[in-house]
Amino acid sequence: MEKTIHQGRNIKRFREMLGIKQEKLALELGDDWNQRKISLLEQKEVIESELLEQVAKVLKVPVEAIKSFDEEAAIHNIQNNYDSAVVNAGPTINYKCTFNPLDKWAEEITENRKLYERLLQAEKEKMELLQQLLDKHK
C-alpha cells in the first residue's frame, strides 16, 4: 500500500520552516492571491503541477521536495540516525572545549620566538667560529 503525500501540508511545512507567513506567500504569488487562498491551498492533498512549480519557486525549494516529503519517514530517519549515533559514539564524547584556543595560539607564538632566538644564537656562534678560523689563517 503506497502512502500518498499531502502536498498542501508540505507547502505549509516548508513555509513555516522558512518563517514565511501566508500573507507574504500570497503577496509573492501575485495579485489574485490572498491569505485565505493560501490556507485553502495548504488543505489540498494534490496540487496542479504548474501551481506547485510556482509555489516551489517562491519558497526556493525543489518541486520534488514538496511532492515527496514524508514527515513520518523523516522523523523515523532522524530517530534511527540519532539512536545509532549515540550507540556508536560511546561514552568518550566531550562536547565542551577544555582550553582557550587563543591561549594555545599565544603559547605557540612564544615557542616560535624561543626557537628563533636559539637559531639566531647558533648562527652568531657559527660566525664567531668562522671569524676565529679566518684570524688564525692570516
PDB file of N, CA, C and O in Angstrom, residues 51-113:
ATOM      1  N   LEU A  51       1.008  25.220 -10.648  1.00  0.00           N
ATOM      2  CA  LEU A  51       0.907  25.965  -9.392  1.00  0.00           C
ATOM      3  C   LEU A  51       1.967  25.493  -8.397  1.00  0.00           C
ATOM      4  O   LEU A  51       2.585  26.300  -7.709  1.00  0.00           O
ATOM      5  N   LEU A  52       2.201  24.192  -8.369  1.00  0.00           N
ATOM      6  CA  LEU A  52       3.212  23.636  -7.471  1.00  0.00           C
ATOM      7  C   LEU A  52       4.595  24.193  -7.802  1.00  0.00           C
ATOM      8  O   LEU A  52       5.362  24.563  -6.922  1.00  0.00           O
ATOM      9  N   GLU A  53       4.885  24.306  -9.094  1.00  0.00           N
ATOM     10  CA  GLU A  53       6.161  24.874  -9.537  1.00  0.00           C
ATOM     11  C   GLU A  53       6.278  26.341  -9.119  1.00  0.00           C
ATOM     12  O   GLU A  53       7.340  26.795  -8.691  1.00  0.00           O
ATOM     13  N   GLN A  54       5.186  27.075  -9.252  1.00  0.00           N
ATOM     14  CA  GLN A  54       5.179  28.496  -8.891  1.00  0.00           C
ATOM     15  C   GLN A  54       5.432  28.662  -7.385  1.00  0.00           C
ATOM     16  O   GLN A  54       6.250  29.489  -6.970  1.00  0.00           O
ATOM     17  N   VAL A  55       4.754  27.867  -6.573  1.00  0.00           N
ATOM     18  CA  VAL A  55       4.920  27.942  -5.116  1.00  0.00           C
ATOM     19  C   VAL A  55       6.339  27.534  -4.732  1.00  0.00           C
ATOM     20  O   VAL A  55       6.987  28.183  -3.903  1.00  0.00           O
ATOM     21  N   ALA A  56       6.849  26.459  -5.337  1.00  0.00           N
ATOM     22  CA  ALA A  56       8.202  25.988  -5.049  1.00  0.00           C
ATOM     23  C   ALA A  56       9.233  27.066  -5.373  1.00  0.00           C
ATOM     24  O   ALA A  56      10.193  27.269  -4.625  1.00  0.00           O
ATOM     25  N   LYS A  57       9.011  27.765  -6.479  1.00  0.00           N
ATOM     26  CA  LYS A  57       9.928  28.847  -6.879  1.00  0.00           C
ATOM     27  C   LYS A  57       9.932  29.966  -5.833  1.00  0.00           C
ATOM     28  O   LYS A  57      10.990  30.471  -5.454  1.00  0.00           O
ATOM     29  N   VAL A  58       8.738  30.340  -5.349  1.00  0.00           N
ATOM     30  CA  VAL A  58       8.636  31.397  -4.335  1.00  0.00           C
ATOM     31  C   VAL A  58       9.301  30.944  -3.028  1.00  0.00           C
ATOM     32  O   VAL A  58      10.021  31.708  -2.387  1.00  0.00           O
ATOM     33  N   LEU A  59       9.077  29.679  -2.649  1.00  0.00           N
ATOM     34  CA  LEU A  59       9.664  29.162  -1.402  1.00  0.00           C
ATOM     35  C   LEU A  59      11.144  28.816  -1.559  1.00  0.00           C
ATOM     36  O   LEU A  59      11.833  28.548  -0.575  1.00  0.00           O
ATOM     37  N   LYS A  60      11.609  28.782  -2.820  1.00  0.00           N
ATOM     38  CA  LYS A  60      13.003  28.445  -3.134  1.00  0.00           C
ATOM     39  C   LYS A  60      13.342  27.027  -2.650  1.00  0.00           C
ATOM     40  O   LYS A  60      14.392  26.800  -2.045  1.00  0.00           O
ATOM     41  N   VAL A  61      12.426  26.102  -2.944  1.00  0.00           N
ATOM     42  CA  VAL A  61      12.651  24.685  -2.659  1.00  0.00           C
ATOM     43  C   VAL A  61      12.347  23.912  -3.940  1.00  0.00           C
ATOM     44  O   VAL A  61      11.566  24.361  -4.768  1.00  0.00           O
ATOM     45  N   PRO A  62      12.966  22.745  -4.107  1.00  0.00           N
ATOM     46  CA  PRO A  62      12.667  21.944  -5.300  1.00  0.00           C
ATOM     47  C   PRO A  62      11.220  21.448  -5.283  1.00  0.00           C
ATOM     48  O   PRO A  62      10.686  21.121  -4.223  1.00  0.00           O
ATOM     49  N   VAL A  63      10.608  21.396  -6.435  1.00  0.00           N
ATOM     50  CA  VAL A  63       9.241  20.888  -6.559  1.00  0.00           C
ATOM     51  C   VAL A  63       9.185  19.468  -5.993  1.00  0.00           C
ATOM     52  O   VAL A  63       8.237  19.098  -5.295  1.00  0.00           O
ATOM     53  N   GLU A  64      10.205  18.688  -6.275  1.00  0.00           N
ATOM     54  CA  GLU A  64      10.252  17.297  -5.816  1.00  0.00           C
ATOM     55  C   GLU A  64      10.212  17.208  -4.295  1.00  0.00           C
ATOM     56  O   GLU A  64       9.672  16.260  -3.739  1.00  0.00           O
ATOM     57  N   ALA A  65      10.758  18.203  -3.612  1.00  0.00           N
ATOM     58  CA  ALA A  65      10.715  18.204  -2.146  1.00  0.00           C
ATOM     59  C   ALA A  65       9.274  18.303  -1.659  1.00  0.00           C
ATOM     60  O   ALA A  65       8.876  17.598  -0.728  1.00  0.00           O
ATOM     61  N   ILE A  66       8.492  19.147  -2.285  1.00  0.00           N
ATOM     62  CA  ILE A  66       7.080  19.294  -1.903  1.00  0.00           C
ATOM     63  C   ILE A  66       6.300  18.036  -2.265  1.00  0.00           C
ATOM     64  O   ILE A  66       5.461  17.578  -1.507  1.00  0.00           O
ATOM     65  N   LYS A  67       6.619  17.456  -3.418  1.00  0.00           N
ATOM     66  CA  LYS A  67       5.905  16.265  -3.867  1.00  0.00           C
ATOM     67  C   LYS A  67       6.223  15.033  -3.026  1.00  0.00           C
ATOM     68  O   LYS A  67       5.381  14.159  -2.889  1.00  0.00           O
ATOM     69  N   SER A  68       7.426  14.943  -2.495  1.00  0.00           N
ATOM     70  CA  SER A  68       7.833  13.681  -1.887  1.00  0.00           C
ATOM     71  C   SER A  68       8.139  13.731  -0.393  1.00  0.00           C
ATOM     72  O   SER A  68       8.402  12.695   0.199  1.00  0.00           O
ATOM     73  N   PHE A  69       8.124  14.906   0.237  1.00  0.00           N
ATOM     74  CA  PHE A  69       8.465  14.974   1.666  1.00  0.00           C
ATOM     75  C   PHE A  69       7.434  14.217   2.495  1.00  0.00           C
ATOM     76  O   PHE A  69       6.237  14.457   2.412  1.00  0.00           O
ATOM     77  N   ASP A  70       7.918  13.280   3.303  1.00  0.00           N
ATOM     78  CA  ASP A  70       7.070  12.475   4.180  1.00  0.00           C
ATOM     79  C   ASP A  70       7.561  12.679   5.605  1.00  0.00           C
ATOM     80  O   ASP A  70       8.645  12.224   5.971  1.00  0.00           O
ATOM     81  N   GLU A  71       6.783  13.377   6.410  1.00  0.00           N
ATOM     82  CA  GLU A  71       7.184  13.730   7.769  1.00  0.00           C
ATOM     83  C   GLU A  71       7.471  12.491   8.613  1.00  0.00           C
ATOM     84  O   GLU A  71       8.463  12.442   9.341  1.00  0.00           O
ATOM     85  N   GLU A  72       6.632  11.476   8.498  1.00  0.00           N
ATOM     86  CA  GLU A  72       6.839  10.266   9.289  1.00  0.00           C
ATOM     87  C   GLU A  72       8.163   9.603   8.933  1.00  0.00           C
ATOM     88  O   GLU A  72       8.907   9.173   9.816  1.00  0.00           O
ATOM     89  N   ALA A  73       8.453   9.511   7.639  1.00  0.00           N
ATOM     90  CA  ALA A  73       9.714   8.909   7.201  1.00  0.00           C
ATOM     91  C   ALA A  73      10.895   9.746   7.681  1.00  0.00           C
ATOM     92  O   ALA A  73      11.917   9.206   8.111  1.00  0.00           O
ATOM     93  N   ALA A  74      10.765  11.071   7.631  1.00  0.00           N
ATOM     94  CA  ALA A  74      11.845  11.947   8.086  1.00  0.00           C
ATOM     95  C   ALA A  74      12.095  11.768   9.574  1.00  0.00           C
ATOM     96  O   ALA A  74      13.249  11.656  10.019  1.00  0.00           O
ATOM     97  N   ILE A  75      11.034  11.722  10.358  1.00  0.00           N
ATOM     98  CA  ILE A  75      11.180  11.538  11.808  1.00  0.00           C
ATOM     99  C   ILE A  75      11.799  10.177  12.100  1.00  0.00           C
ATOM    100  O   ILE A  75      12.707  10.054  12.929  1.00  0.00           O
ATOM    101  N   HIS A  76      11.339   9.149  11.393  1.00  0.00           N
ATOM    102  CA  HIS A  76      11.888   7.802  11.565  1.00  0.00           C
ATOM    103  C   HIS A  76      13.387   7.802  11.247  1.00  0.00           C
ATOM    104  O   HIS A  76      14.199   7.251  11.984  1.00  0.00           O
ATOM    105  N   ASN A  77      13.742   8.442  10.146  1.00  0.00           N
ATOM    106  CA  ASN A  77      15.144   8.508   9.725  1.00  0.00           C
ATOM    107  C   ASN A  77      15.993   9.249  10.753  1.00  0.00           C
ATOM    108  O   ASN A  77      17.070   8.795  11.130  1.00  0.00           O
ATOM    109  N   ILE A  78      15.519  10.384  11.214  1.00  0.00           N
ATOM    110  CA  ILE A  78      16.258  11.170  12.203  1.00  0.00           C
ATOM    111  C   ILE A  78      16.416  10.371  13.489  1.00  0.00           C
ATOM    112  O   ILE A  78      17.505  10.301  14.061  1.00  0.00           O
ATOM    113  N   GLN A  79      15.328   9.738  13.938  1.00  0.00           N
ATOM    114  CA  GLN A  79      15.368   8.960  15.167  1.00  0.00           C
ATOM    115  C   GLN A  79      16.375   7.817  15.052  1.00  0.00           C
ATOM    116  O   GLN A  79      17.180   7.600  15.955  1.00  0.00           O
ATOM    117  N   ASN A  80      16.353   7.096  13.948  1.00  0.00           N
ATOM    118  CA  ASN A  80      17.278   5.978  13.775  1.00  0.00           C
ATOM    119  C   ASN A  80      18.720   6.448  13.693  1.00  0.00           C
ATOM    120  O   ASN A  80      19.609   5.827  14.244  1.00  0.00           O
ATOM    121  N   ASN A  81      18.963   7.540  12.983  1.00  0.00           N
ATOM    122  CA  ASN A  81      20.328   8.059  12.890  1.00  0.00           C
ATOM    123  C   ASN A  81      20.818   8.556  14.241  1.00  0.00           C
ATOM    124  O   ASN A  81      21.968   8.350  14.603  1.00  0.00           O
ATOM    125  N   TYR A  82      19.928   9.195  15.001  1.00  0.00           N
ATOM    126  CA  TYR A  82      20.313   9.679  16.324  1.00  0.00           C
ATOM    127  C   TYR A  82      20.625   8.503  17.234  1.00  0.00           C
ATOM    128  O   TYR A  82      21.654   8.484  17.901  1.00  0.00           O
ATOM    129  N   ASP A  83      19.753   7.498  17.240  1.00  0.00           N
ATOM    130  CA  ASP A  83      19.966   6.332  18.097  1.00  0.00           C
ATOM    131  C   ASP A  83      21.274   5.639  17.772  1.00  0.00           C
ATOM    132  O   ASP A  83      22.048   5.299  18.655  1.00  0.00           O
ATOM    133  N   SER A  84      21.569   5.434  16.485  1.00  0.00           N
ATOM    134  CA  SER A  84      22.805   4.742  16.129  1.00  0.00           C
ATOM    135  C   SER A  84      24.018   5.623  16.400  1.00  0.00           C
ATOM    136  O   SER A  84      25.076   5.134  16.750  1.00  0.00           O
ATOM    137  N   ALA A  85      23.859   6.930  16.281  1.00  0.00           N
ATOM    138  CA  ALA A  85      24.980   7.825  16.584  1.00  0.00           C
ATOM    139  C   ALA A  85      25.319   7.763  18.059  1.00  0.00           C
ATOM    140  O   ALA A  85      26.482   7.740  18.448  1.00  0.00           O
ATOM    141  N   VAL A  86      24.300   7.689  18.902  1.00  0.00           N
ATOM    142  CA  VAL A  86      24.534   7.605  20.341  1.00  0.00           C
ATOM    143  C   VAL A  86      25.181   6.284  20.695  1.00  0.00           C
ATOM    144  O   VAL A  86      26.136   6.224  21.468  1.00  0.00           O
ATOM    145  N   VAL A  87      24.711   5.194  20.091  1.00  0.00           N
ATOM    146  CA  VAL A  87      25.269   3.874  20.372  1.00  0.00           C
ATOM    147  C   VAL A  87      26.710   3.803  19.902  1.00  0.00           C
ATOM    148  O   VAL A  87      27.589   3.311  20.605  1.00  0.00           O
ATOM    149  N   ASN A  88      26.985   4.290  18.706  1.00  0.00           N
ATOM    150  CA  ASN A  88      28.327   4.195  18.129  1.00  0.00           C
ATOM    151  C   ASN A  88      29.300   5.197  18.736  1.00  0.00           C
ATOM    152  O   ASN A  88      30.495   5.008  18.671  1.00  0.00           O
ATOM    153  N   ALA A  89      28.798   6.246  19.311  1.00  0.00           N
ATOM    154  CA  ALA A  89      29.672   7.291  19.827  1.00  0.00           C
ATOM    155  C   ALA A  89      30.387   6.849  21.091  1.00  0.00           C
ATOM    156  O   ALA A  89      31.525   7.214  21.328  1.00  0.00           O
ATOM    157  N   GLY A  90      29.707   6.075  21.912  1.00  0.00           N
ATOM    158  CA  GLY A  90      30.333   5.632  23.149  1.00  0.00           C
ATOM    159  C   GLY A  90      30.374   6.749  24.170  1.00  0.00           C
ATOM    160  O   GLY A  90      29.960   7.872  23.926  1.00  0.00           O
ATOM    161  N   PRO A  91      30.912   6.449  25.337  1.00  0.00           N
ATOM    162  CA  PRO A  91      30.881   7.414  26.443  1.00  0.00           C
ATOM    163  C   PRO A  91      31.987   8.453  26.408  1.00  0.00           C
ATOM    164  O   PRO A  91      32.077   9.283  27.287  1.00  0.00           O
ATOM    165  N   THR A  92      32.861   8.425  25.395  1.00  0.00           N
ATOM    166  CA  THR A  92      34.032   9.303  25.428  1.00  0.00           C
ATOM    167  C   THR A  92      33.846  10.633  24.711  1.00  0.00           C
ATOM    168  O   THR A  92      34.798  11.371  24.570  1.00  0.00           O
ATOM    169  N   ILE A  93      32.662  10.939  24.254  1.00  0.00           N
ATOM    170  CA  ILE A  93      32.456  12.200  23.528  1.00  0.00           C
ATOM    171  C   ILE A  93      32.490  13.362  24.518  1.00  0.00           C
ATOM    172  O   ILE A  93      31.836  13.346  25.548  1.00  0.00           O
ATOM    173  N   ASN A  94      33.291  14.373  24.184  1.00  0.00           N
ATOM    174  CA  ASN A  94      33.375  15.571  25.019  1.00  0.00           C
ATOM    175  C   ASN A  94      33.026  16.755  24.130  1.00  0.00           C
ATOM    176  O   ASN A  94      33.786  17.122  23.252  1.00  0.00           O
ATOM    177  N   TYR A  95      31.886  17.347  24.348  1.00  0.00           N
ATOM    178  CA  TYR A  95      31.426  18.437  23.505  1.00  0.00           C
ATOM    179  C   TYR A  95      31.931  19.797  23.974  1.00  0.00           C
ATOM    180  O   TYR A  95      31.776  20.772  23.292  1.00  0.00           O
ATOM    181  N   LYS A  96      32.513  19.865  25.153  1.00  0.00           N
ATOM    182  CA  LYS A  96      32.962  21.146  25.686  1.00  0.00           C
ATOM    183  C   LYS A  96      34.466  21.301  25.455  1.00  0.00           C
ATOM    184  O   LYS A  96      35.248  20.424  25.767  1.00  0.00           O
ATOM    185  N   CYS A  97      34.835  22.410  24.931  1.00  0.00           N
ATOM    186  CA  CYS A  97      36.243  22.701  24.702  1.00  0.00           C
ATOM    187  C   CYS A  97      36.900  22.944  26.055  1.00  0.00           C
ATOM    188  O   CYS A  97      36.425  23.739  26.859  1.00  0.00           O
ATOM    189  N   THR A  98      38.017  22.262  26.324  1.00  0.00           N
ATOM    190  CA  THR A  98      38.651  22.366  27.641  1.00  0.00           C
ATOM    191  C   THR A  98      39.826  23.337  27.657  1.00  0.00           C
ATOM    192  O   THR A  98      40.536  23.417  28.645  1.00  0.00           O
ATOM    193  N   PHE A  99      40.053  24.030  26.569  1.00  0.00           N
ATOM    194  CA  PHE A  99      41.135  25.005  26.530  1.00  0.00           C
ATOM    195  C   PHE A  99      40.698  26.207  25.713  1.00  0.00           C
ATOM    196  O   PHE A  99      39.774  26.131  24.925  1.00  0.00           O
ATOM    197  N   ASN A 100      41.395  27.308  25.934  1.00  0.00           N
ATOM    198  CA  ASN A 100      41.113  28.515  25.172  1.00  0.00           C
ATOM    199  C   ASN A 100      42.029  28.516  23.949  1.00  0.00           C
ATOM    200  O   ASN A 100      43.251  28.543  24.089  1.00  0.00           O
ATOM    201  N   PRO A 101      41.489  28.493  22.745  1.00  0.00           N
ATOM    202  CA  PRO A 101      42.324  28.463  21.540  1.00  0.00           C
ATOM    203  C   PRO A 101      43.286  29.640  21.452  1.00  0.00           C
ATOM    204  O   PRO A 101      44.398  29.495  20.949  1.00  0.00           O
ATOM    205  N   LEU A 102      42.892  30.793  21.959  1.00  0.00           N
ATOM    206  CA  LEU A 102      43.791  31.949  21.921  1.00  0.00           C
ATOM    207  C   LEU A 102      44.996  31.743  22.832  1.00  0.00           C
ATOM    208  O   LEU A 102      46.109  32.160  22.503  1.00  0.00           O
ATOM    209  N   ASP A 103      44.778  31.098  23.975  1.00  0.00           N
ATOM    210  CA  ASP A 103      45.901  30.780  24.858  1.00  0.00           C
ATOM    211  C   ASP A 103      46.873  29.836  24.166  1.00  0.00           C
ATOM    212  O   ASP A 103      48.093  30.006  24.254  1.00  0.00           O
ATOM    213  N   LYS A 104      46.337  28.825  23.481  1.00  0.00           N
ATOM    214  CA  LYS A 104      47.189  27.878  22.744  1.00  0.00           C
ATOM    215  C   LYS A 104      47.971  28.608  21.653  1.00  0.00           C
ATOM    216  O   LYS A 104      49.154  28.341  21.442  1.00  0.00           O
ATOM    217  N   TRP A 105      47.294  29.507  20.970  1.00  0.00           N
ATOM    218  CA  TRP A 105      47.961  30.272  19.913  1.00  0.00           C
ATOM    219  C   TRP A 105      49.096  31.112  20.495  1.00  0.00           C
ATOM    220  O   TRP A 105      50.185  31.166  19.943  1.00  0.00           O
ATOM    221  N   ALA A 106      48.836  31.769  21.637  1.00  0.00           N
ATOM    222  CA  ALA A 106      49.860  32.586  22.292  1.00  0.00           C
ATOM    223  C   ALA A 106      51.035  31.723  22.725  1.00  0.00           C
ATOM    224  O   ALA A 106      52.201  32.138  22.596  1.00  0.00           O
ATOM    225  N   GLU A 107      50.783  30.517  23.225  1.00  0.00           N
ATOM    226  CA  GLU A 107      51.865  29.602  23.609  1.00  0.00           C
ATOM    227  C   GLU A 107      52.718  29.234  22.409  1.00  0.00           C
ATOM    228  O   GLU A 107      53.952  29.191  22.503  1.00  0.00           O
ATOM    229  N   GLU A 108      52.070  28.985  21.284  1.00  0.00           N
ATOM    230  CA  GLU A 108      52.806  28.628  20.071  1.00  0.00           C
ATOM    231  C   GLU A 108      53.677  29.785  19.597  1.00  0.00           C
ATOM    232  O   GLU A 108      54.811  29.584  19.156  1.00  0.00           O
ATOM    233  N   ILE A 109      53.165  30.985  19.690  1.00  0.00           N
ATOM    234  CA  ILE A 109      53.965  32.161  19.308  1.00  0.00           C
ATOM    235  C   ILE A 109      55.184  32.280  20.208  1.00  0.00           C
ATOM    236  O   ILE A 109      56.302  32.543  19.743  1.00  0.00           O
ATOM    237  N   THR A 110      55.000  32.076  21.505  1.00  0.00           N
ATOM    238  CA  THR A 110      56.113  32.134  22.455  1.00  0.00           C
ATOM    239  C   THR A 110      57.155  31.065  22.128  1.00  0.00           C
ATOM    240  O   THR A 110      58.365  31.338  22.120  1.00  0.00           O
ATOM    241  N   GLU A 111      56.694  29.851  21.832  1.00  0.00           N
ATOM    242  CA  GLU A 111      57.616  28.760  21.468  1.00  0.00           C
ATOM    243  C   GLU A 111      58.361  29.093  20.188  1.00  0.00           C
ATOM    244  O   GLU A 111      59.574  28.844  20.090  1.00  0.00           O
ATOM    245  N   ASN A 112      57.673  29.665  19.204  1.00  0.00           N
ATOM    246  CA  ASN A 112      58.332  30.057  17.950  1.00  0.00           C
ATOM    247  C   ASN A 112      59.383  31.124  18.192  1.00  0.00           C
ATOM    248  O   ASN A 112      60.464  31.099  17.596  1.00  0.00           O
ATOM    249  N   ARG A 113      59.086  32.072  19.069  1.00  0.00           N
ATOM    250  CA  ARG A 113      60.047  33.131  19.388  1.00  0.00           C
ATOM    251  C   ARG A 113      61.303  32.547  20.039  1.00  0.00           C
ATOM    252  O   ARG A 113      62.422  32.907  19.691  1.00  0.00           O
TER     253      ARG A 113
END
